Short mmCIF file of C-alpha atoms in Angstrom, two decimals:
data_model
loop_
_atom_site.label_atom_id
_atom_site.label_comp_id
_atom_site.label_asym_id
_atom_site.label_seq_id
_atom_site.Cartn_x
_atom_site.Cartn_y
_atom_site.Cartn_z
CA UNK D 1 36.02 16.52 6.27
CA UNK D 2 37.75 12.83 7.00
CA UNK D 3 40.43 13.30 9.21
CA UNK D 4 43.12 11.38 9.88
CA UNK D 5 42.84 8.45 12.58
CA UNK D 6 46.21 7.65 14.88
CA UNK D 7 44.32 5.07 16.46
CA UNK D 8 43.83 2.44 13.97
CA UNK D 9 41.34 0.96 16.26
CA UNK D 10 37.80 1.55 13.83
CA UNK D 11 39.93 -0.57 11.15
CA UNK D 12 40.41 -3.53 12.94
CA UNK D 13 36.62 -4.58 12.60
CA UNK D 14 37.15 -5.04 9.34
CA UNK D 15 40.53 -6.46 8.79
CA UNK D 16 39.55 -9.06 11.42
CA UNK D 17 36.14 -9.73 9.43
CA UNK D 18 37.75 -10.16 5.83
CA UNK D 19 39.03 -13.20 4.54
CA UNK D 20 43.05 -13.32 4.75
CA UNK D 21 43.46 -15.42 1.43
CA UNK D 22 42.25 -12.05 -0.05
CA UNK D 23 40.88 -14.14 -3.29
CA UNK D 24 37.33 -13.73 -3.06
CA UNK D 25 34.30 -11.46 -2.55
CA UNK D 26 35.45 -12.35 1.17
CA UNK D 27 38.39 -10.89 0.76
CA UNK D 28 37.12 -7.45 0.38
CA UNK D 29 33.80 -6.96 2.49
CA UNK D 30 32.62 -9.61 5.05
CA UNK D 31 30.23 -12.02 5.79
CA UNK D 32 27.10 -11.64 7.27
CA UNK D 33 25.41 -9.00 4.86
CA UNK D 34 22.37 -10.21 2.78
CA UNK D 35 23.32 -9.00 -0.32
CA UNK D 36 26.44 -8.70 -2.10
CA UNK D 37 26.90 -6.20 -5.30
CA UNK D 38 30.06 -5.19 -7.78
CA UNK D 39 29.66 -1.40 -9.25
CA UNK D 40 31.97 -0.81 -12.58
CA UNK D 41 33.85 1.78 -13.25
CA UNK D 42 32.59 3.81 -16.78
CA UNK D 43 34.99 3.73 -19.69
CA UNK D 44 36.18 7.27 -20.07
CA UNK D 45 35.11 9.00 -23.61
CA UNK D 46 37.57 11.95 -24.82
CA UNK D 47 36.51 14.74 -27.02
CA UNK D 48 38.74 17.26 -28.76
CA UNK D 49 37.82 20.51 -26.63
CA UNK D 50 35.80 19.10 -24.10
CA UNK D 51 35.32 17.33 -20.91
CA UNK D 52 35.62 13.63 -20.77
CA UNK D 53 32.45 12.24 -21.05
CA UNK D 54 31.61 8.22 -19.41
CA UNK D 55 30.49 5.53 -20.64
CA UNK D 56 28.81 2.75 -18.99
CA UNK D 57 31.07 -0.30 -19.30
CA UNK D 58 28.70 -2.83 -19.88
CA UNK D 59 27.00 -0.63 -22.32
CA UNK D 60 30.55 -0.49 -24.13
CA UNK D 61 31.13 -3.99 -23.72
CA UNK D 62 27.75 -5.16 -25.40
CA UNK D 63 28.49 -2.40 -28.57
CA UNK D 64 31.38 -4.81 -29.53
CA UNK D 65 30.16 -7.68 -28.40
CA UNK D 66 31.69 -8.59 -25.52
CA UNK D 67 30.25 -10.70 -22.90
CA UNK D 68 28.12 -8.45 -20.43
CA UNK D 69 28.15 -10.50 -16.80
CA UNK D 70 28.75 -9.90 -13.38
CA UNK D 71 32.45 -10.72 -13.59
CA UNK D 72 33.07 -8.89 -17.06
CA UNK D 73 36.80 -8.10 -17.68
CA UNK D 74 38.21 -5.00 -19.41
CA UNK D 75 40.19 -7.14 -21.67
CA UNK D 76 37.45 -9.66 -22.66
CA UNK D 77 36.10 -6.12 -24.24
CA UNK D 78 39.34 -5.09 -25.96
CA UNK D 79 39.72 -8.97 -27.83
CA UNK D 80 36.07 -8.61 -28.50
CA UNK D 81 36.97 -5.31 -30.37
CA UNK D 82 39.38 -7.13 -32.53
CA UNK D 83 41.25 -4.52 -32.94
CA UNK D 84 38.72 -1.59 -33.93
CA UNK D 85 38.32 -0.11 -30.20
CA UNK D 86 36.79 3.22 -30.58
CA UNK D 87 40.08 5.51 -30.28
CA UNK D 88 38.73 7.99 -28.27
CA UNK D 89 38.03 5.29 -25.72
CA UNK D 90 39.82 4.97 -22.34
CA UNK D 91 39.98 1.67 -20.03
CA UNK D 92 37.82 2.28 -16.67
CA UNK D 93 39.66 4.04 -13.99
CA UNK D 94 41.92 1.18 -11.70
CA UNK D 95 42.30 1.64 -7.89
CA UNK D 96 39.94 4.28 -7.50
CA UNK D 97 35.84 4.94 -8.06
CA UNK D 98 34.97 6.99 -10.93
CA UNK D 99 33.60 10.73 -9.30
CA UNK D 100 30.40 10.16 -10.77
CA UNK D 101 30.10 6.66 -9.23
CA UNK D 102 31.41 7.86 -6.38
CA UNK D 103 28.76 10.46 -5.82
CA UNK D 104 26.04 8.38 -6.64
CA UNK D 105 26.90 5.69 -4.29
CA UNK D 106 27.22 8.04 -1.63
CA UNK D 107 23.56 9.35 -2.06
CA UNK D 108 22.12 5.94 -2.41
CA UNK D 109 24.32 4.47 1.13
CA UNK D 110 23.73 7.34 3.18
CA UNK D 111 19.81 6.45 3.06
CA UNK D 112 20.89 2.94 4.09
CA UNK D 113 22.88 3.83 7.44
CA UNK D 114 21.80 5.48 10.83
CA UNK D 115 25.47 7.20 11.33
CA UNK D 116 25.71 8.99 7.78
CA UNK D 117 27.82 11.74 9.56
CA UNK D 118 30.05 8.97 11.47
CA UNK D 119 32.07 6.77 8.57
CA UNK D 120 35.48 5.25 8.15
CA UNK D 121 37.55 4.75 5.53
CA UNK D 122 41.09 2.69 4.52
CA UNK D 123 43.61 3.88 2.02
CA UNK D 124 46.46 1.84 0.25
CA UNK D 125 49.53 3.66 2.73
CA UNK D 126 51.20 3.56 -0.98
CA UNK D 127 48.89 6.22 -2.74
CA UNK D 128 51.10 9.69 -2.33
CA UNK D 129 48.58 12.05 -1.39
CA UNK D 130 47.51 10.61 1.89
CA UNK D 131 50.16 11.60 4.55
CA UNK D 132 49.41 12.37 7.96
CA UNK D 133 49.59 10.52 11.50
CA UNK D 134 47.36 8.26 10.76
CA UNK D 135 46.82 4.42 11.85
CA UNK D 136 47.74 2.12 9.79
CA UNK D 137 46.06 -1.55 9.50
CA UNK D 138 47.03 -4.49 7.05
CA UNK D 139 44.17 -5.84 4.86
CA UNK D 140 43.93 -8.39 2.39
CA UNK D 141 45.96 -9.14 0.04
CA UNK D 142 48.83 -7.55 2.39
CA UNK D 143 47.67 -3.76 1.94
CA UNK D 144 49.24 -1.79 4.49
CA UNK D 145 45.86 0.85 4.35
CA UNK D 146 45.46 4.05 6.89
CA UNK D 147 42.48 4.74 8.31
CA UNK D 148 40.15 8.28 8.07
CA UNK D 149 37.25 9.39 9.69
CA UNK D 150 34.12 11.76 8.50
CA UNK D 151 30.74 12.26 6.59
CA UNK D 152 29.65 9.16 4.07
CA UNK D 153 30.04 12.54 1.47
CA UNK D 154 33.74 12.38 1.77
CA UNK D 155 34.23 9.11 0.84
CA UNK D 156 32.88 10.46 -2.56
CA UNK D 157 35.95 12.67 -3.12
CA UNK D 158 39.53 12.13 -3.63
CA UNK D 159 42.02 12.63 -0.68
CA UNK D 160 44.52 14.79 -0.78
CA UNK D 161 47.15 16.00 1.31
CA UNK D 162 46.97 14.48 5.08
CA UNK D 163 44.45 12.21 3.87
CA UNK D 164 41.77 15.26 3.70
CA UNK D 165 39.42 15.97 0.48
CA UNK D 166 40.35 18.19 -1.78
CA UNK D 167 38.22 20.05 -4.59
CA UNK D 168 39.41 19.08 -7.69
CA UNK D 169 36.84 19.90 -10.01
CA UNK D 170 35.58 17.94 -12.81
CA UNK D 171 38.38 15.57 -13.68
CA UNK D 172 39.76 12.26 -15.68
CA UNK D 173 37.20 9.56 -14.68
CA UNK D 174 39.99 8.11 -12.95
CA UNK D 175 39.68 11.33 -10.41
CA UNK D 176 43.71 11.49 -10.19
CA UNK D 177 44.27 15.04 -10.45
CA UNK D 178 43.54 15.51 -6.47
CA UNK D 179 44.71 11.71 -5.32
CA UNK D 180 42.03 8.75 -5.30
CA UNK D 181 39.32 7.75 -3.20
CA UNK D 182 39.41 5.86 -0.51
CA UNK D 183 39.20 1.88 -1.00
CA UNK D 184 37.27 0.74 1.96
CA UNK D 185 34.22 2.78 3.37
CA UNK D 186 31.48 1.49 6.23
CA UNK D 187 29.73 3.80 8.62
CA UNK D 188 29.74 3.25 12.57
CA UNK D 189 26.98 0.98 12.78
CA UNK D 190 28.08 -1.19 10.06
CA UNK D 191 25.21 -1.27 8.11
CA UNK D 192 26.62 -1.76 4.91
CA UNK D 193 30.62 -2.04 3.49
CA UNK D 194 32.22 -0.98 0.52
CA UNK D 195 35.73 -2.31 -0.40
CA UNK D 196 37.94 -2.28 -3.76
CA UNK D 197 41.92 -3.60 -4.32
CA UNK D 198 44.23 -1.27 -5.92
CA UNK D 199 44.32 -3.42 -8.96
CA UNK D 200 40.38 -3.30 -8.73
CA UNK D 201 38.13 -1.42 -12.03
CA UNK D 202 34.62 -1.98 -9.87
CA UNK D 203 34.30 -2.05 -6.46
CA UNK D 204 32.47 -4.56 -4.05
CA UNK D 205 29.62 -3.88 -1.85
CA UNK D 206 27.81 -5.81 1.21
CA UNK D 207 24.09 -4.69 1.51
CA UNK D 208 20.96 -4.71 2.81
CA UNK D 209 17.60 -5.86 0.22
CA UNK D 210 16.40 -2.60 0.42
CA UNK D 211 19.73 -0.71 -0.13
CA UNK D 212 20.68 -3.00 -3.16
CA UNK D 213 17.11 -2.51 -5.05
CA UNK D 214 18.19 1.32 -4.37
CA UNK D 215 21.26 1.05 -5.64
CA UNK D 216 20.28 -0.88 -9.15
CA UNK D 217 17.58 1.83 -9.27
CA UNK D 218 20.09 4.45 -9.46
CA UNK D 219 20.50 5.58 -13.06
CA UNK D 220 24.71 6.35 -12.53
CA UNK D 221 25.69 3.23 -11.42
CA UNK D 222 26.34 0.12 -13.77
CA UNK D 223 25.79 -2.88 -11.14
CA UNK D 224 25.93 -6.46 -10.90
CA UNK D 225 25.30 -8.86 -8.01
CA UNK D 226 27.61 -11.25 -6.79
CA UNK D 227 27.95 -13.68 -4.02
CA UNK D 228 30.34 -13.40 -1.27
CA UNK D 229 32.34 -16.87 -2.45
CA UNK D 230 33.16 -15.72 -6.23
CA UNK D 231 36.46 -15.40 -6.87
CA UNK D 232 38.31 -12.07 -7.73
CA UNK D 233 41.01 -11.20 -9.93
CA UNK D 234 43.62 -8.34 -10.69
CA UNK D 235 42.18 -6.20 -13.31
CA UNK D 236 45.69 -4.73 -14.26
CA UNK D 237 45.30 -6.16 -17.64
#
């Protein structure tokens, strides 16, 4: 399971590496990877009885005719609805990777890395659930973020008390039942980093060629590439 990290020594690779004007693809993973990829978050789809079931956001986005791109918006998809926005619709989880997402990108990443057992990960000191003497390192865009340590397959679930996983089950998309994910993962060698904003519906990837034609492969995860210069915006909207 991650553990917490007092020394927030394993962080400082990365804030050092990112961009400080926090604006960009820069600003969230950092140079020097080949590849650069954003993953979207599903829109959620509620049912009277059931589970929530997900729907791929640029498959939702092209059903009302919104523009489908690599820097989509979730409001360019609610004007394009003009109003008639299926109801049972709900807006693509914010600050945290969808479970299903989650999972997927774990299997796909841990293929990609020699030290799938030996990963970090940073999350926003202001999420709740993760408490614990941890060390604590300041990203871009001023995130104070606290640093864990385990398997790649914890990244994949929601931390809960002291920063460790917890079980919660089959949940919201969002995955807030048991806390959030965390918003930065990379593995000891470095081979690849994933980073997100708390304002973020997708998250941000730097790759290898091989790991990104994996990761468009994969049949859960609705991808675009980017470049590392693009600019990024707040998706509270």
């Amino acid at each position: 399971m991650a553990t917490p990290t007092p020394d927030a020594t394993p962080g400082f690779w990365l804030r050092d590496a990112l961009d400080p004007e926090g604006h960009t693809v820069a600003g969230f993973v950092p140079a020097g990877y080949p590849f650069y990829a954003r993953i979207l978050n599903p829109v959620g789809v509620e049912g009277f009885g059931s589970e929530p079931r997900r729907l791929a956001w640029s498959e939702a986005a092209a059903s009302v005719g919104a523009p489908v791109y690599p820097w989509m918006q979730w409001h360019e998809t609610v004007l394009a609805a003009d109003g008639a926005l299926p109801r049972e619709w709900t807006s693509p989880a914010m600050g945290d990777l969808d479970q299903v997402r989650a999972r997927a990108l774990a299997e796909v990443l841990e293929q990609h890395t020699r030290t799938p057992e030996e990963c970090f990960f940073a999350q926003w000191d202001g999420y709740a659930p993760v408490t614990g003497n941890n060390g604590v390192v300041t990203f871009p865009p001023d995130r104070e973020m606290k640093i864990l340590a385990g398997p790649l397959s914890d990244g994949a679930q929601p931390t809960g008390n002291s920063g460790t996983p917890v079980n919660s089950g089959m949940e919201h998309p969002s995955g807030a039942h048991g806390g959030r994910r965390p918003l930065y993962w990379w593995p000891q060698d470095r081979a690849w980093c994933m980073g997100q904003d708390i304002y973020a519906r997708s998250v941000l990837l730097g790759v290898s060629g091989p790991c990104l034609k994996d990761l468009f492969a994969h049949p859960d995860l609705d991808i675009f590439s980017v470049r590392l210069s693009d600019a990024v915006y707040p998706e509270d909207d």
